[in-house]
Short mmCIF file of C-alpha atoms in Angstrom, two decimals:
data_model
loop_
_atom_site.label_atom_id
_atom_site.label_comp_id
_atom_site.label_asym_id
_atom_site.label_seq_id
_atom_site.Cartn_x
_atom_site.Cartn_y
_atom_site.Cartn_z
CA ASP A 1 -6.89 -22.92 -26.51
CA THR A 2 -10.07 -24.37 -25.63
CA GLY A 3 -10.01 -22.36 -21.51
CA VAL A 4 -12.48 -19.82 -20.13
CA SER A 5 -11.57 -16.32 -22.28
CA GLN A 6 -12.52 -12.92 -20.54
CA ASN A 7 -11.96 -9.61 -22.86
CA PRO A 8 -10.85 -6.90 -21.86
CA ARG A 9 -7.65 -7.93 -19.67
CA HIS A 10 -7.11 -4.88 -18.75
CA LYS A 11 -9.99 -1.77 -18.17
CA ILE A 12 -9.73 1.98 -16.96
CA THR A 13 -12.96 4.21 -16.84
CA LYS A 14 -14.14 6.99 -14.50
CA ARG A 15 -16.12 7.01 -12.09
CA GLY A 16 -19.60 7.15 -12.75
CA GLN A 17 -18.75 4.93 -16.67
CA ASN A 18 -20.76 2.26 -17.47
CA VAL A 19 -18.50 -0.86 -18.54
CA THR A 20 -19.37 -4.01 -19.86
CA PHE A 21 -17.23 -7.52 -19.84
CA ARG A 22 -17.65 -10.56 -21.70
CA CYS A 23 -16.96 -14.54 -20.31
CA ASP A 24 -16.60 -17.47 -23.23
CA PRO A 25 -16.36 -20.32 -21.25
CA ILE A 26 -15.66 -23.49 -22.42
CA SER A 27 -18.15 -24.58 -25.04
CA GLU A 28 -19.29 -27.72 -23.44
CA HIS A 29 -20.21 -26.35 -20.01
CA ASN A 30 -23.44 -25.43 -18.76
CA ARG A 31 -22.53 -23.46 -15.87
CA LEU A 32 -20.87 -20.23 -15.73
CA TYR A 33 -20.12 -18.09 -12.58
CA TRP A 34 -18.84 -14.81 -11.97
CA TYR A 35 -16.38 -13.89 -9.22
CA ARG A 36 -14.56 -10.40 -7.64
CA GLN A 37 -11.22 -10.68 -6.13
CA THR A 38 -9.84 -7.57 -4.47
CA LEU A 39 -5.92 -7.76 -3.56
CA GLY A 40 -4.93 -9.66 -1.20
CA GLN A 41 -7.93 -11.48 -1.37
CA GLY A 42 -10.21 -14.71 -2.52
CA PRO A 43 -12.16 -14.38 -4.82
CA GLU A 44 -15.83 -13.84 -3.99
CA PHE A 45 -18.71 -15.14 -5.79
CA LEU A 46 -20.99 -12.74 -7.59
CA THR A 47 -23.31 -14.86 -9.31
CA TYR A 48 -24.00 -18.28 -11.03
CA PHE A 49 -25.91 -19.59 -14.26
CA GLN A 50 -26.58 -23.08 -15.23
CA ASN A 51 -27.24 -22.62 -19.30
CA GLU A 52 -29.54 -19.34 -19.34
CA ALA A 53 -30.82 -18.93 -16.40
CA GLN A 54 -29.03 -16.99 -13.56
CA LEU A 55 -29.88 -19.83 -10.65
CA GLU A 56 -27.92 -17.53 -7.52
CA LYS A 57 -26.66 -13.73 -7.25
CA SER A 58 -24.88 -12.50 -3.88
CA ARG A 59 -25.59 -9.76 -2.13
CA LEU A 60 -22.21 -8.53 -3.61
CA LEU A 61 -23.81 -7.10 -6.90
CA SER A 62 -25.41 -4.38 -6.16
CA ASP A 63 -28.40 -3.23 -8.17
CA ARG A 64 -25.85 -1.06 -10.30
CA PHE A 65 -24.79 -5.02 -11.13
CA SER A 66 -26.30 -6.45 -14.03
CA ALA A 67 -25.22 -9.89 -15.93
CA GLU A 68 -26.59 -11.76 -19.41
CA ARG A 69 -25.83 -15.67 -20.34
CA PRO A 70 -27.93 -15.34 -23.55
CA LYS A 71 -28.80 -18.40 -24.94
CA GLY A 72 -26.49 -20.31 -22.58
CA SER A 73 -23.27 -19.56 -24.35
CA PHE A 74 -21.41 -16.35 -23.62
CA SER A 75 -21.56 -13.88 -20.60
CA THR A 76 -21.91 -10.45 -19.68
CA LEU A 77 -21.13 -8.38 -17.07
CA GLU A 78 -22.32 -4.45 -16.82
CA ILE A 79 -21.45 -2.22 -14.02
CA GLN A 80 -23.62 0.85 -14.29
CA ARG A 81 -22.43 4.50 -12.62
CA THR A 82 -18.81 3.00 -11.79
CA GLU A 83 -17.64 3.56 -8.28
CA GLN A 84 -14.04 3.58 -7.13
CA GLY A 85 -14.57 0.56 -4.56
CA ASP A 86 -15.62 -1.33 -8.21
CA SER A 87 -12.09 -0.94 -8.75
CA ALA A 88 -10.36 -5.36 -8.06
CA MET A 89 -10.29 -8.42 -11.06
CA TYR A 90 -13.49 -9.75 -12.18
CA LEU A 91 -12.98 -13.20 -12.49
CA CYS A 92 -15.17 -15.43 -14.98
CA ALA A 93 -15.51 -19.67 -14.27
CA SER A 94 -17.06 -22.57 -16.44
CA SER A 95 -18.00 -26.34 -15.19
CA SER A 96 -19.44 -29.13 -16.37
CA GLN A 97 -22.24 -30.24 -13.44
CA GLY A 98 -21.18 -32.39 -11.24
CA ASP A 99 -17.34 -31.31 -12.34
CA GLU A 100 -14.39 -28.80 -11.07
CA GLN A 101 -14.71 -25.04 -12.59
CA TYR A 102 -12.27 -23.63 -14.67
CA PHE A 103 -10.85 -20.09 -14.14
CA GLY A 104 -10.86 -17.59 -17.22
CA PRO A 105 -7.75 -14.85 -16.97
CA GLY A 106 -9.84 -12.07 -15.51
CA THR A 107 -10.42 -8.59 -16.37
CA ARG A 108 -8.76 -6.09 -14.10
CA LEU A 109 -10.86 -2.77 -13.83
CA THR A 110 -9.52 0.65 -12.68
CA VAL A 111 -11.75 3.40 -12.17
CA THR A 112 -10.23 6.54 -11.80
CA LEU B 1 -17.73 -16.33 5.22
CA ALA B 2 -15.07 -19.06 4.34
CA LYS B 3 -15.05 -22.19 6.45
CA THR B 4 -11.11 -22.92 6.19
CA THR B 5 -8.55 -21.69 8.20
CA GLN B 6 -4.97 -22.25 6.65
CA PRO B 7 -2.02 -20.39 7.54
CA ILE B 8 -0.86 -16.82 5.72
CA SER B 9 2.29 -17.67 4.51
CA MET B 10 5.06 -20.45 4.31
CA ASP B 11 8.59 -20.54 2.72
CA SER B 12 9.95 -23.42 1.18
CA TYR B 13 12.93 -24.25 -0.89
CA GLU B 14 13.47 -25.65 -3.88
CA GLY B 15 13.51 -29.03 -4.25
CA GLN B 16 11.84 -29.80 -0.92
CA GLU B 17 8.63 -31.17 -0.30
CA VAL B 18 5.41 -28.47 1.01
CA ASN B 19 3.11 -29.35 3.60
CA ILE B 20 0.21 -26.70 3.31
CA THR B 21 -2.41 -27.75 6.87
CA CYS B 22 -6.18 -26.50 6.25
CA SER B 23 -8.85 -26.67 9.47
CA HIS B 24 -12.02 -27.54 8.94
CA ASN B 25 -13.72 -27.97 12.06
CA ASN B 26 -17.39 -27.73 11.11
CA ILE B 27 -17.18 -29.90 7.41
CA ALA B 28 -20.13 -31.12 6.62
CA THR B 29 -21.25 -34.86 6.09
CA ASN B 30 -21.29 -34.51 2.31
CA ASP B 31 -18.74 -31.30 1.83
CA TYR B 32 -15.99 -31.98 -0.56
CA ILE B 33 -11.76 -30.91 0.34
CA THR B 34 -10.97 -29.01 -2.55
CA TRP B 35 -7.59 -27.15 -3.07
CA TYR B 36 -6.95 -24.28 -5.73
CA GLN B 37 -3.61 -22.62 -6.81
CA GLN B 38 -3.05 -19.14 -8.19
CA PHE B 39 -0.75 -17.34 -9.92
CA PRO B 40 -0.71 -13.49 -9.79
CA SER B 41 -2.45 -12.01 -12.59
CA GLN B 42 -4.61 -15.71 -12.97
CA GLY B 43 -7.33 -17.20 -12.40
CA PRO B 44 -7.32 -19.56 -9.65
CA ARG B 45 -6.66 -23.35 -10.88
CA PHE B 46 -8.11 -26.91 -9.58
CA ILE B 47 -5.54 -28.98 -8.07
CA ILE B 48 -6.74 -31.84 -6.13
CA GLN B 49 -10.31 -33.01 -4.20
CA GLY B 50 -10.74 -35.53 -1.29
CA TYR B 51 -13.37 -36.65 0.57
CA LYS B 52 -11.52 -38.99 2.80
CA THR B 53 -7.86 -40.73 3.05
CA LYS B 54 -5.44 -39.97 0.36
CA VAL B 55 -6.08 -38.97 -2.75
CA THR B 56 -3.11 -38.63 -5.45
CA ASN B 57 -2.35 -37.48 -8.54
CA GLU B 58 -0.25 -36.37 -11.03
CA VAL B 59 0.72 -32.89 -9.13
CA ALA B 60 -0.23 -33.31 -5.31
CA SER B 61 -1.17 -35.57 -2.26
CA LEU B 62 -4.39 -35.11 -0.15
CA PHE B 63 -4.45 -36.11 3.12
CA ILE B 64 -7.70 -36.31 5.11
CA PRO B 65 -7.81 -37.69 8.56
CA ALA B 66 -10.83 -40.17 9.77
CA ASP B 67 -12.45 -37.47 11.18
CA ARG B 68 -12.07 -34.61 8.51
CA LYS B 69 -11.18 -31.53 10.97
CA SER B 70 -8.26 -30.92 8.78
CA SER B 71 -6.64 -31.44 5.98
CA THR B 72 -2.90 -31.47 4.25
CA LEU B 73 -1.79 -30.13 0.70
CA SER B 74 1.41 -32.11 -0.11
CA LEU B 75 3.77 -30.91 -3.30
CA PRO B 76 6.32 -33.08 -3.52
CA ARG B 77 9.84 -31.74 -4.76
CA VAL B 78 8.24 -27.71 -5.08
CA SER B 79 10.23 -25.46 -7.64
CA LEU B 80 10.05 -22.34 -7.98
CA SER B 81 7.22 -22.64 -10.39
CA ASP B 82 5.14 -22.98 -7.72
CA THR B 83 5.00 -19.87 -5.83
CA ALA B 84 1.80 -19.18 -5.70
CA VAL B 85 -1.78 -18.15 -3.22
CA TYR B 86 -3.19 -21.99 -2.49
CA TYR B 87 -6.43 -21.89 -1.53
CA CYS B 88 -8.43 -24.84 1.06
CA LEU B 89 -11.95 -25.09 -0.04
CA VAL B 90 -14.74 -27.28 0.98
CA GLU B 91 -17.91 -27.51 -0.72
CA ASP B 92 -20.43 -29.92 -1.27
CA GLY B 93 -19.40 -31.47 -4.60
CA GLY B 94 -22.14 -30.28 -6.38
CA TYR B 95 -19.21 -27.75 -7.28
CA ASN B 96 -21.86 -24.41 -7.07
CA LYS B 97 -20.33 -21.45 -5.43
CA LEU B 98 -16.89 -21.35 -4.33
CA ILE B 99 -16.02 -19.78 -0.94
CA PHE B 100 -12.55 -18.35 -1.18
CA GLY B 101 -10.65 -17.38 2.38
CA ALA B 102 -7.84 -15.54 2.10
CA GLY B 103 -5.30 -18.70 0.68
CA THR B 104 -1.83 -19.52 2.05
CA ARG B 105 0.92 -17.48 -0.25
CA LEU B 106 3.68 -19.94 -0.62
CA ALA B 107 7.01 -18.01 -1.46
CA VAL B 108 9.89 -20.71 -3.03
CA HIS B 109 13.65 -19.98 -2.95
CA PRO B 110 16.34 -20.84 -4.83
#
């Protein structure tokens, strides 16, 4: 399977802990996106990379959130000092410039 | 905020044609209309994209009138496996960030 992969698929953590998610995009895609989705809502854009450069960040991405894409390949999204409101599905997508975005299966985060 | 308006939910039966209409009154000249499908616990999947008139692929058709203020996604002969949420988006074709609304929940019944 050469699609977008995300790990872990599920994460349960206690409030105040740090969590990190990983996204492996389709290998030839230079663009990578992170979205967050809560129950009953559509995905909300968080941030976007072109190669290793982070080109746009949503205001949803508070200072507790950080994303990286070293060497323009996989990406990580870290949430520090998690809060219950961070509970959501975190989706990663990748694309080639000018083409549609391909989404991964998501990481479901539950903060207790 | 999403730039589109679509029905919250629709019901259909197996074998019927389903048409989901989306309003985008403020669509810009360089905006394309794109539809995604999402099943529970999965990421959205691209279905179809168009700029004007009609676009057809192996799974759906997209009808766009001349004023481009609305569009209709047509799913021919739906099956139970087409039960999903369908999102209509308008974006500039550069495939930058996608702005999703709440989508239309389609339920296909036997």
